Amino acid sequence: MKQYWNEVQPVDSFTITMNGILHSHDLKIITTLYQPLMGPICTSFYITLFNKIENNRIWSEEWNHYHLMNELSINLEEIYHARLKLEGIGLLNTYIKNEEQSRSFIYELNPPLSADEFFSDGMLNIYLYQKLGQSHFSRLKRGLSDNKLDTEQFHNITRDFQDVFESLGASSLTNIDVREVKALEEGKEFFRREKASFIEIAESEFDFDLLFSGLSEVMVPRKLFTKEVRAAIAKLAYLYSINAVDMKKIVLSSLTAEQEIDIEEMRKAARDWFQVEHDGKLPQLVDRSQPVFNRESLQPPVTQEDRLIAYLESISPRQFLIDLGEGTEPSMSDLQAIEEVMFQQKLPPGVINVMIHYVMLKTDMKLSKSYLEKIASHWARKKVTTVKEAMELALKEHRQYQEWANSKKESTQKRKKAIRTEQLPDWFMASQNQATPAQQEETTTDFAERRRRLEAIQQKYKKNGGEKGGTN
């Protein structure tokens, strides 16, 4: 049973509240700026919750999720997924109360960033630019802005309060209880307009100690790393996948003549660094590891296959490549191949891990981009979303995938004296009762060494239950 069933069920009730008054312009911001990043289901979910709060109210009536499923015409898994995305992007806070026989939620709607805040965010605006392209992005900016009024030739003649009004003094206030004027009935709160919160990346996500160890205290005093600067470094490191060594160069390039760290210059330097490393591209917004709602592993894993599934679900493709390389960073060409497949085919990270596992053993531990793209396209058409589904489809379509691999290598193999039979992942061989000795025979020392690294990963997670963190 999928994990989202443990998080929410159709009979669970929920009530909606607003963290401040929302205006019609807020909804326009959400549909034009946020929707391309989080998708239409999230937008519909947010607007539906908003519309359930009547005018001049902060709270809604109580509903259950079965009603929400019918109203949105989507299943509970999609609702759960949409909720997580809204939470992650800062538009929703979720609270839960567990009782003996029931469970209830509060969904608190947060206002979006203003257009000015969004386009200067330094993270969301970069993702949106990459998603829409320069032309559409510029058009959105124009649609959410207007000509600035030139007031240089005008003089401000606005009167102050005391210039217009006069107080009669204490004698006129004798019958007023100041406490009563300020007080509000117990359990009540005033309508208010809350300021939207920017997305924050925890500083623990970045190794500041390593960064500081490479920076001279004399050249870059620690007092320059204010709370704002540290927050910007953490966000840029997350956005562009910059490690502490490369961040050192970026920080140094952003130092001003006044010995201050210019955050805007640091953003430009980080963006330029990423584009140089990725052929002029900008980062895209994707799930970093297999989304919770697409995980099927048992807790704790029971069988060897369960442990491997748990591992592939809990780790990012980049970290999987690092594990395969025994701690060494994967090549830029391998990372770009994986990134392009993820972005183009929209496959979850756990599914990509299965593909890496399968393809590497089929291609002498090399990532063939064309072979990856062909399998990824097939899995996308089949709407593969879980690790187990990917494994089962690889087993079912193995003959077809073998033909694709053989057609590419046919001319090369004809020139070889010895032809090695392709190796397959353990999870594949466990499902095959027709394996022959020839399928398991190693004929080259080089291939055996390369395959050993992948088998070491499998054995490691068979023993410890796959409890590996899903870092980038």
Short mmCIF file of C-alpha atoms in Angstrom, two decimals:
data_model
loop_
_atom_site.label_atom_id
_atom_site.label_comp_id
_atom_site.label_asym_id
_atom_site.label_seq_id
_atom_site.Cartn_x
_atom_site.Cartn_y
_atom_site.Cartn_z
CA MET A 1 0.00 0.00 0.00
CA LYS A 2 1.35 3.38 -0.95
CA GLN A 3 2.52 5.70 1.76
CA TYR A 4 0.07 8.51 1.08
CA TRP A 5 -2.69 6.30 2.51
CA ASN A 6 -0.89 6.52 5.84
CA GLU A 7 -0.86 10.32 5.59
CA VAL A 8 -4.45 11.10 4.55
CA GLN A 9 -7.67 9.20 3.85
CA PRO A 10 -10.96 10.23 2.19
CA VAL A 11 -12.87 10.30 5.50
CA ASP A 12 -10.38 12.68 7.14
CA SER A 13 -11.91 16.10 7.74
CA PHE A 14 -10.29 19.46 7.06
CA THR A 15 -10.95 23.13 7.67
CA ILE A 16 -9.45 26.00 5.70
CA THR A 17 -8.14 29.29 7.02
CA MET A 18 -6.25 32.20 5.50
CA ASN A 19 -2.97 33.53 6.82
CA GLY A 20 -4.07 37.07 6.02
CA ILE A 21 -6.57 38.43 3.52
CA LEU A 22 -6.07 37.27 -0.08
CA HIS A 23 -6.98 39.53 -3.00
CA SER A 24 -7.93 38.82 -6.61
CA HIS A 25 -4.48 39.99 -7.68
CA ASP A 26 -2.97 37.22 -5.52
CA LEU A 27 -4.84 34.65 -7.60
CA LYS A 28 -3.52 36.23 -10.79
CA ILE A 29 0.04 35.93 -9.44
CA ILE A 30 -0.57 32.26 -8.64
CA THR A 31 -2.00 31.39 -12.06
CA THR A 32 0.64 33.30 -14.04
CA LEU A 33 3.84 32.89 -12.01
CA TYR A 34 3.38 29.89 -9.70
CA GLN A 35 1.34 27.59 -11.94
CA PRO A 36 4.11 26.92 -14.50
CA LEU A 37 6.31 25.67 -11.63
CA MET A 38 3.83 23.59 -9.65
CA GLY A 39 1.26 22.56 -12.30
CA PRO A 40 -2.48 23.10 -12.85
CA ILE A 41 -3.64 20.58 -10.23
CA CYS A 42 -1.90 22.53 -7.47
CA THR A 43 -3.44 25.77 -8.76
CA SER A 44 -6.93 24.26 -8.85
CA PHE A 45 -6.43 22.83 -5.35
CA TYR A 46 -5.36 26.24 -3.96
CA ILE A 47 -8.20 28.18 -5.65
CA THR A 48 -10.78 25.57 -4.58
CA LEU A 49 -9.68 25.88 -0.96
CA PHE A 50 -9.74 29.69 -1.26
CA ASN A 51 -13.30 29.68 -2.64
CA LYS A 52 -14.56 27.59 0.28
CA ILE A 53 -13.99 30.55 2.60
CA GLU A 54 -16.94 32.90 2.39
CA ASN A 55 -16.57 36.67 2.08
CA ASN A 56 -15.77 38.46 5.32
CA ARG A 57 -14.65 35.22 6.93
CA ILE A 58 -11.25 33.79 7.85
CA TRP A 59 -12.35 30.18 8.45
CA SER A 60 -14.34 27.78 6.29
CA GLU A 61 -16.82 25.10 7.25
CA GLU A 62 -15.54 21.58 7.90
CA TRP A 63 -15.30 19.23 4.91
CA ASN A 64 -13.82 15.80 4.23
CA HIS A 65 -11.34 14.76 1.57
CA TYR A 66 -13.88 12.57 -0.21
CA HIS A 67 -15.82 15.74 -1.01
CA LEU A 68 -12.62 17.35 -2.29
CA MET A 69 -11.88 14.36 -4.54
CA ASN A 70 -15.32 14.69 -6.14
CA GLU A 71 -15.10 18.44 -6.52
CA LEU A 72 -11.68 18.40 -8.18
CA SER A 73 -12.29 15.11 -10.07
CA ILE A 74 -8.91 13.77 -8.99
CA ASN A 75 -7.85 10.93 -6.71
CA LEU A 76 -6.44 11.16 -3.21
CA GLU A 77 -2.87 10.56 -4.39
CA GLU A 78 -3.05 13.64 -6.64
CA ILE A 79 -4.50 15.71 -3.79
CA TYR A 80 -1.70 14.61 -1.48
CA HIS A 81 0.92 15.37 -4.13
CA ALA A 82 -0.59 18.82 -4.76
CA ARG A 83 -0.60 19.54 -1.04
CA LEU A 84 3.10 18.73 -0.71
CA LYS A 85 3.99 20.98 -3.64
CA LEU A 86 1.96 23.87 -2.24
CA GLU A 87 3.72 23.42 1.11
CA GLY A 88 7.14 23.31 -0.51
CA ILE A 89 6.57 26.43 -2.59
CA GLY A 90 5.30 28.37 0.42
CA LEU A 91 1.58 28.70 -0.36
CA LEU A 92 0.21 26.30 2.26
CA ASN A 93 0.75 25.34 5.89
CA THR A 94 -0.77 22.04 7.07
CA TYR A 95 -1.71 21.14 10.65
CA ILE A 96 -3.04 17.80 11.87
CA LYS A 97 -4.90 16.60 14.96
CA ASN A 98 -5.01 12.87 15.67
CA GLU A 99 -7.78 11.46 17.84
CA GLU A 100 -8.69 7.88 18.70
CA GLN A 101 -11.23 7.36 15.94
CA SER A 102 -10.62 10.30 13.62
CA ARG A 103 -8.06 12.63 12.12
CA SER A 104 -8.58 16.25 11.08
CA PHE A 105 -6.50 18.83 9.23
CA ILE A 106 -6.23 22.59 9.00
CA TYR A 107 -5.13 23.95 5.64
CA GLU A 108 -3.77 27.48 6.06
CA LEU A 109 -3.48 29.41 2.80
CA ASN A 110 -0.50 31.75 2.53
CA PRO A 111 -0.44 34.76 0.18
CA PRO A 112 1.96 34.51 -2.75
CA LEU A 113 4.92 36.79 -3.25
CA SER A 114 4.16 40.05 -5.00
CA ALA A 115 5.31 40.40 -8.61
CA ASP A 116 8.23 42.54 -7.47
CA GLU A 117 9.26 40.00 -4.82
CA PHE A 118 8.86 37.03 -7.18
CA PHE A 119 10.96 38.48 -9.98
CA SER A 120 13.72 39.45 -7.55
CA ASP A 121 13.58 36.21 -5.54
CA GLY A 122 16.76 34.76 -6.99
CA MET A 123 15.39 31.22 -7.13
CA LEU A 124 11.75 31.03 -8.24
CA ASN A 125 12.33 33.58 -10.99
CA ILE A 126 15.28 31.55 -12.33
CA TYR A 127 13.18 28.36 -12.43
CA LEU A 128 10.35 30.25 -14.18
CA TYR A 129 12.71 31.76 -16.76
CA GLN A 130 14.09 28.33 -17.61
CA LYS A 131 10.58 26.88 -17.78
CA LEU A 132 9.02 29.53 -20.04
CA GLY A 133 11.91 30.95 -22.04
CA GLN A 134 12.96 34.56 -22.46
CA SER A 135 10.07 35.74 -24.67
CA HIS A 136 7.23 34.42 -22.49
CA PHE A 137 9.04 35.42 -19.30
CA SER A 138 9.50 39.01 -20.50
CA ARG A 139 5.86 39.16 -21.57
CA LEU A 140 4.75 38.12 -18.08
CA LYS A 141 6.91 40.84 -16.54
CA ARG A 142 5.36 43.45 -18.81
CA GLY A 143 1.86 42.22 -17.99
CA LEU A 144 2.49 42.61 -14.26
CA SER A 145 4.01 46.07 -14.46
CA ASP A 146 3.06 49.53 -15.65
CA ASN A 147 4.75 52.76 -16.67
CA LYS A 148 6.34 54.55 -13.75
CA LEU A 149 4.93 58.01 -13.17
CA ASP A 150 7.55 60.74 -13.43
CA THR A 151 7.13 63.03 -10.39
CA GLU A 152 10.48 64.83 -10.54
CA GLN A 153 8.89 68.10 -11.72
CA PHE A 154 6.17 67.93 -9.05
CA HIS A 155 6.38 68.99 -5.41
CA ASN A 156 4.85 67.03 -2.52
CA ILE A 157 2.33 69.33 -0.79
CA THR A 158 0.62 66.64 1.32
CA ARG A 159 -0.43 67.94 4.75
CA ASP A 160 0.47 66.13 7.98
CA PHE A 161 -2.18 64.87 10.40
CA GLN A 162 -1.68 67.70 12.89
CA ASP A 163 -2.03 70.25 10.10
CA VAL A 164 -5.56 69.10 9.38
CA PHE A 165 -6.96 67.80 12.68
CA GLU A 166 -7.01 69.11 16.23
CA SER A 167 -7.48 67.19 19.46
CA LEU A 168 -9.80 68.57 22.14
CA GLY A 169 -7.58 67.21 24.87
CA ALA A 170 -8.07 64.91 27.87
CA SER A 171 -11.38 66.48 28.91
CA SER A 172 -13.13 64.96 25.90
CA LEU A 173 -11.85 61.42 26.68
CA THR A 174 -13.04 61.09 30.26
CA ASN A 175 -15.72 58.45 29.55
CA ILE A 176 -13.60 56.18 27.36
CA ASP A 177 -12.08 52.94 28.65
CA VAL A 178 -8.87 52.54 26.67
CA ARG A 179 -8.73 48.80 27.43
CA GLU A 180 -12.19 48.34 25.97
CA VAL A 181 -11.17 50.24 22.84
CA LYS A 182 -8.19 47.93 22.26
CA ALA A 183 -9.74 44.65 23.43
CA LEU A 184 -11.27 41.98 21.20
CA GLU A 185 -13.61 39.19 22.23
CA GLU A 186 -11.83 36.04 23.33
CA GLY A 187 -11.23 33.63 20.47
CA LYS A 188 -11.55 36.36 17.83
CA GLU A 189 -8.97 37.92 15.53
CA PHE A 190 -9.05 40.86 13.12
CA PHE A 191 -8.81 40.57 9.38
CA ARG A 192 -5.27 41.37 8.37
CA ARG A 193 -2.91 41.34 5.43
CA GLU A 194 0.16 39.19 6.05
CA LYS A 195 3.39 39.64 4.13
CA ALA A 196 4.29 36.63 2.00
CA SER A 197 7.34 34.63 3.08
CA PHE A 198 10.26 33.96 0.76
CA ILE A 199 11.36 30.35 0.30
CA GLU A 200 14.27 29.65 2.63
CA ILE A 201 16.93 26.96 2.28
CA ALA A 202 18.29 25.70 5.60
CA GLU A 203 21.93 26.68 6.19
CA SER A 204 22.61 23.09 7.22
CA GLU A 205 22.24 22.17 3.52
CA PHE A 206 25.57 23.90 2.82
CA ASP A 207 29.02 23.23 4.35
CA PHE A 208 29.95 26.68 5.66
CA ASP A 209 32.85 25.24 7.68
CA LEU A 210 34.51 24.00 4.49
CA LEU A 211 33.87 27.34 2.80
CA PHE A 212 35.43 29.27 5.69
CA SER A 213 38.44 26.95 5.80
CA GLY A 214 39.32 28.04 2.28
CA LEU A 215 38.84 31.76 2.88
CA SER A 216 41.43 33.86 4.69
CA GLU A 217 40.04 35.76 7.67
CA VAL A 218 42.17 38.73 6.61
CA MET A 219 40.86 38.73 3.05
CA VAL A 220 37.23 37.96 3.89
CA PRO A 221 36.37 38.78 7.53
CA ARG A 222 33.69 36.55 9.02
CA LYS A 223 31.61 39.59 9.95
CA LEU A 224 30.84 40.01 6.24
CA PHE A 225 28.79 36.79 6.36
CA THR A 226 25.65 38.35 7.76
CA LYS A 227 22.42 36.42 8.12
CA GLU A 228 21.28 37.77 4.75
CA VAL A 229 24.55 36.79 3.04
CA ARG A 230 24.54 33.28 4.53
CA ALA A 231 20.92 32.80 3.43
CA ALA A 232 21.83 33.90 -0.09
CA ILE A 233 24.79 31.49 -0.21
CA ALA A 234 22.63 28.56 0.96
CA LYS A 235 19.97 29.39 -1.63
CA LEU A 236 22.47 29.77 -4.48
CA ALA A 237 24.25 26.54 -3.51
CA TYR A 238 20.93 24.69 -3.62
CA LEU A 239 19.73 26.35 -6.81
CA TYR A 240 22.89 25.78 -8.84
CA SER A 241 24.33 22.70 -7.02
CA ILE A 242 27.48 24.59 -6.05
CA ASN A 243 29.86 22.95 -3.60
CA ALA A 244 31.91 24.83 -1.00
CA VAL A 245 35.08 24.86 -3.13
CA ASP A 246 33.39 26.50 -6.12
CA MET A 247 31.39 28.82 -3.86
CA LYS A 248 34.67 30.20 -2.51
CA LYS A 249 35.53 31.59 -5.97
CA ILE A 250 32.04 33.04 -6.35
CA VAL A 251 32.21 34.79 -2.96
CA LEU A 252 35.62 36.27 -3.77
CA SER A 253 34.38 37.58 -7.11
CA SER A 254 31.49 39.38 -5.36
CA LEU A 255 33.70 41.37 -2.95
CA THR A 256 33.42 45.13 -3.45
CA ALA A 257 36.10 47.81 -3.07
CA GLU A 258 34.50 48.64 0.30
CA GLN A 259 35.17 45.06 1.46
CA GLU A 260 31.54 43.99 1.42
CA ILE A 261 29.85 40.99 -0.18
CA ASP A 262 27.51 42.21 -2.92
CA ILE A 263 24.63 39.70 -2.96
CA GLU A 264 23.49 40.74 -6.44
CA GLU A 265 26.99 40.27 -7.83
CA MET A 266 27.17 36.90 -6.10
CA ARG A 267 23.92 35.87 -7.81
CA LYS A 268 25.28 36.88 -11.21
CA ALA A 269 28.54 35.03 -10.60
CA ALA A 270 26.68 31.88 -9.53
CA ARG A 271 24.43 32.03 -12.59
CA ASP A 272 27.41 32.56 -14.91
CA TRP A 273 29.24 29.63 -13.26
CA PHE A 274 26.26 27.31 -13.80
CA GLN A 275 25.77 28.35 -17.42
CA VAL A 276 29.44 27.75 -18.20
CA GLU A 277 29.19 24.28 -16.63
CA HIS A 278 25.89 23.45 -18.38
CA ASP A 279 26.27 24.92 -21.87
CA GLY A 280 24.30 28.09 -21.19
CA LYS A 281 21.31 26.39 -19.57
CA LEU A 282 19.62 27.32 -16.31
CA PRO A 283 18.45 24.92 -13.54
CA GLN A 284 14.98 23.40 -13.60
CA LEU A 285 12.68 22.54 -10.72
CA VAL A 286 12.26 18.78 -10.13
CA ASP A 287 11.86 16.42 -7.18
CA ARG A 288 15.29 15.70 -5.64
CA SER A 289 14.51 12.06 -4.79
CA GLN A 290 11.57 9.72 -5.34
CA PRO A 291 8.44 11.60 -4.13
CA VAL A 292 6.87 10.10 -1.02
CA PHE A 293 3.56 9.45 -2.78
CA ASN A 294 5.36 7.30 -5.39
CA ARG A 295 7.20 5.13 -2.88
CA GLU A 296 6.16 1.53 -2.27
CA SER A 297 8.93 0.17 -0.07
CA LEU A 298 7.96 -1.52 3.17
CA GLN A 299 9.13 -0.02 6.46
CA PRO A 300 11.34 -1.70 7.49
CA PRO A 301 12.29 -3.61 4.29
CA VAL A 302 11.83 -7.37 4.59
CA THR A 303 13.34 -9.01 1.51
CA GLN A 304 16.50 -8.23 -0.45
CA GLU A 305 14.37 -6.70 -3.20
CA ASP A 306 12.58 -4.51 -0.64
CA ARG A 307 15.93 -3.19 0.57
CA LEU A 308 17.12 -2.37 -2.91
CA ILE A 309 13.81 -0.64 -3.71
CA ALA A 310 14.06 1.39 -0.50
CA TYR A 311 17.58 2.47 -1.48
CA LEU A 312 16.61 3.47 -5.02
CA GLU A 313 13.61 5.41 -3.68
CA SER A 314 15.54 7.34 -1.05
CA ILE A 315 18.50 8.59 -3.06
CA SER A 316 18.96 11.09 -5.88
CA PRO A 317 20.32 9.98 -9.28
CA ARG A 318 23.42 12.11 -8.72
CA GLN A 319 24.15 10.43 -5.38
CA PHE A 320 23.53 7.03 -6.97
CA LEU A 321 26.20 7.80 -9.58
CA ILE A 322 28.55 8.92 -6.79
CA ASP A 323 27.96 5.63 -4.94
CA LEU A 324 28.67 3.70 -8.13
CA GLY A 325 31.93 5.60 -8.46
CA GLU A 326 32.88 4.81 -4.84
CA GLY A 327 32.63 8.44 -3.78
CA THR A 328 34.01 10.15 -6.87
CA GLU A 329 32.01 12.86 -8.61
CA PRO A 330 30.25 11.67 -11.80
CA SER A 331 31.38 13.17 -15.11
CA MET A 332 29.62 16.24 -16.43
CA SER A 333 28.51 14.31 -19.53
CA ASP A 334 26.83 11.63 -17.37
CA LEU A 335 25.07 14.26 -15.24
CA GLN A 336 23.86 16.15 -18.29
CA ALA A 337 22.55 12.95 -19.87
CA ILE A 338 20.58 12.11 -16.72
CA GLU A 339 19.31 15.68 -16.30
CA GLU A 340 18.07 15.88 -19.88
CA VAL A 341 16.21 12.59 -19.58
CA MET A 342 14.58 13.69 -16.29
CA PHE A 343 13.52 17.06 -17.68
CA GLN A 344 12.34 15.89 -21.08
CA GLN A 345 10.47 12.75 -20.03
CA LYS A 346 9.36 13.93 -16.54
CA LEU A 347 10.28 10.63 -14.90
CA PRO A 348 10.62 10.49 -11.07
CA PRO A 349 14.14 10.16 -9.62
CA GLY A 350 13.59 6.63 -8.32
CA VAL A 351 12.58 5.46 -11.82
CA ILE A 352 15.70 7.15 -13.22
CA ASN A 353 17.79 5.18 -10.69
CA VAL A 354 16.35 1.89 -11.97
CA MET A 355 17.18 2.99 -15.50
CA ILE A 356 20.77 3.85 -14.53
CA HIS A 357 21.07 0.47 -12.79
CA TYR A 358 19.75 -1.40 -15.83
CA VAL A 359 21.55 0.56 -18.55
CA MET A 360 24.96 0.52 -16.86
CA LEU A 361 24.99 -3.25 -16.67
CA LYS A 362 23.85 -3.46 -20.28
CA THR A 363 26.50 -1.09 -21.62
CA ASP A 364 29.76 -1.99 -19.82
CA MET A 365 29.12 0.51 -16.99
CA LYS A 366 28.82 3.41 -19.43
CA LEU A 367 25.79 5.69 -19.70
CA SER A 368 24.76 5.69 -23.33
CA LYS A 369 22.67 8.82 -23.81
CA SER A 370 20.79 7.52 -26.86
CA TYR A 371 20.00 4.22 -25.11
CA LEU A 372 18.83 6.09 -22.00
CA GLU A 373 16.58 8.36 -24.07
CA LYS A 374 15.02 5.44 -25.91
CA ILE A 375 14.13 3.55 -22.73
CA ALA A 376 13.04 6.76 -20.95
CA SER A 377 10.69 7.65 -23.79
CA HIS A 378 9.13 4.18 -23.57
CA TRP A 379 8.71 4.38 -19.78
CA ALA A 380 7.19 7.88 -20.05
CA ARG A 381 4.60 6.61 -22.56
CA LYS A 382 3.83 3.75 -20.19
CA LYS A 383 3.41 6.32 -17.35
CA VAL A 384 5.91 4.55 -15.07
CA THR A 385 6.02 6.34 -11.70
CA THR A 386 7.36 3.84 -9.14
CA VAL A 387 10.57 1.86 -8.75
CA LYS A 388 8.72 -1.45 -8.76
CA GLU A 389 6.83 -0.56 -11.95
CA ALA A 390 10.14 0.29 -13.63
CA MET A 391 11.67 -3.03 -12.58
CA GLU A 392 8.64 -4.98 -13.81
CA LEU A 393 8.60 -3.18 -17.16
CA ALA A 394 12.33 -3.78 -17.65
CA LEU A 395 11.68 -7.49 -17.08
CA LYS A 396 8.69 -7.55 -19.43
CA GLU A 397 10.35 -5.60 -22.25
CA HIS A 398 13.85 -7.02 -21.85
CA ARG A 399 13.82 -8.65 -25.30
CA GLN A 400 12.97 -5.33 -26.97
CA TYR A 401 15.61 -3.44 -25.00
CA GLN A 402 18.14 -6.14 -25.92
CA GLU A 403 17.39 -5.55 -29.61
CA TRP A 404 17.88 -1.80 -29.17
CA ALA A 405 21.24 -2.37 -27.49
CA ASN A 406 22.36 -4.95 -30.03
CA SER A 407 21.40 -2.82 -33.03
CA LYS A 408 23.70 -0.08 -31.77
CA LYS A 409 26.65 -2.36 -31.02
CA GLU A 410 26.26 -4.80 -33.91
CA SER A 411 28.98 -3.35 -36.11
CA THR A 412 31.40 -3.06 -33.18
CA GLN A 413 30.80 -6.60 -31.99
CA LYS A 414 31.53 -8.05 -35.43
CA ARG A 415 35.11 -6.79 -35.13
CA LYS A 416 35.63 -8.46 -31.74
CA LYS A 417 37.00 -11.98 -31.39
CA ALA A 418 35.15 -12.70 -28.14
CA ILE A 419 31.57 -11.67 -27.57
CA ARG A 420 30.42 -11.34 -23.98
CA THR A 421 26.82 -12.07 -23.01
CA GLU A 422 25.15 -9.07 -21.39
CA GLN A 423 24.85 -8.92 -17.61
CA LEU A 424 21.67 -8.00 -15.81
CA PRO A 425 20.80 -6.50 -12.39
CA ASP A 426 20.22 -8.83 -9.47
CA TRP A 427 16.58 -7.74 -9.22
CA PHE A 428 16.15 -8.76 -12.85
CA MET A 429 17.90 -12.11 -12.50
CA ALA A 430 15.89 -12.92 -9.36
CA SER A 431 12.74 -12.72 -11.48
CA GLN A 432 14.18 -14.83 -14.29
CA ASN A 433 14.13 -18.59 -13.91
CA GLN A 434 15.72 -19.08 -17.32
CA ALA A 435 19.19 -17.71 -16.56
CA THR A 436 21.96 -19.79 -18.09
CA PRO A 437 25.61 -20.10 -17.03
CA ALA A 438 26.55 -18.10 -20.11
CA GLN A 439 24.45 -15.15 -18.91
CA GLN A 440 26.39 -15.03 -15.67
CA GLU A 441 29.86 -15.61 -17.10
CA GLU A 442 32.47 -12.83 -16.98
CA THR A 443 34.96 -12.94 -19.84
CA THR A 444 36.89 -9.68 -19.31
CA THR A 445 38.73 -8.46 -16.21
CA ASP A 446 37.91 -4.79 -16.93
CA PHE A 447 34.19 -5.41 -17.06
CA ALA A 448 34.32 -7.50 -13.89
CA GLU A 449 35.95 -4.62 -12.03
CA ARG A 450 33.39 -2.11 -13.28
CA ARG A 451 30.50 -4.38 -12.43
CA ARG A 452 31.97 -5.06 -8.99
CA ARG A 453 31.26 -1.47 -7.95
CA LEU A 454 27.57 -1.81 -8.78
CA GLU A 455 27.31 -5.16 -7.04
CA ALA A 456 28.99 -3.66 -3.94
CA ILE A 457 26.22 -1.08 -3.80
CA GLN A 458 23.59 -3.81 -4.02
CA GLN A 459 25.22 -5.90 -1.29
CA LYS A 460 25.62 -2.87 0.98
CA TYR A 461 21.91 -2.16 0.96
CA LYS A 462 20.94 -5.79 1.25
CA LYS A 463 22.77 -5.83 4.59
CA ASN A 464 21.82 -2.49 6.12
CA GLY A 465 18.29 -2.18 4.81
CA GLY A 466 18.92 0.66 2.40
CA GLU A 467 19.01 3.38 5.04
CA LYS A 468 20.83 5.88 2.88
CA GLY A 469 20.00 9.58 2.82
CA GLY A 470 18.58 11.09 -0.38
CA THR A 471 20.95 14.02 -0.82
CA ASN A 472 21.68 15.85 -4.02
#
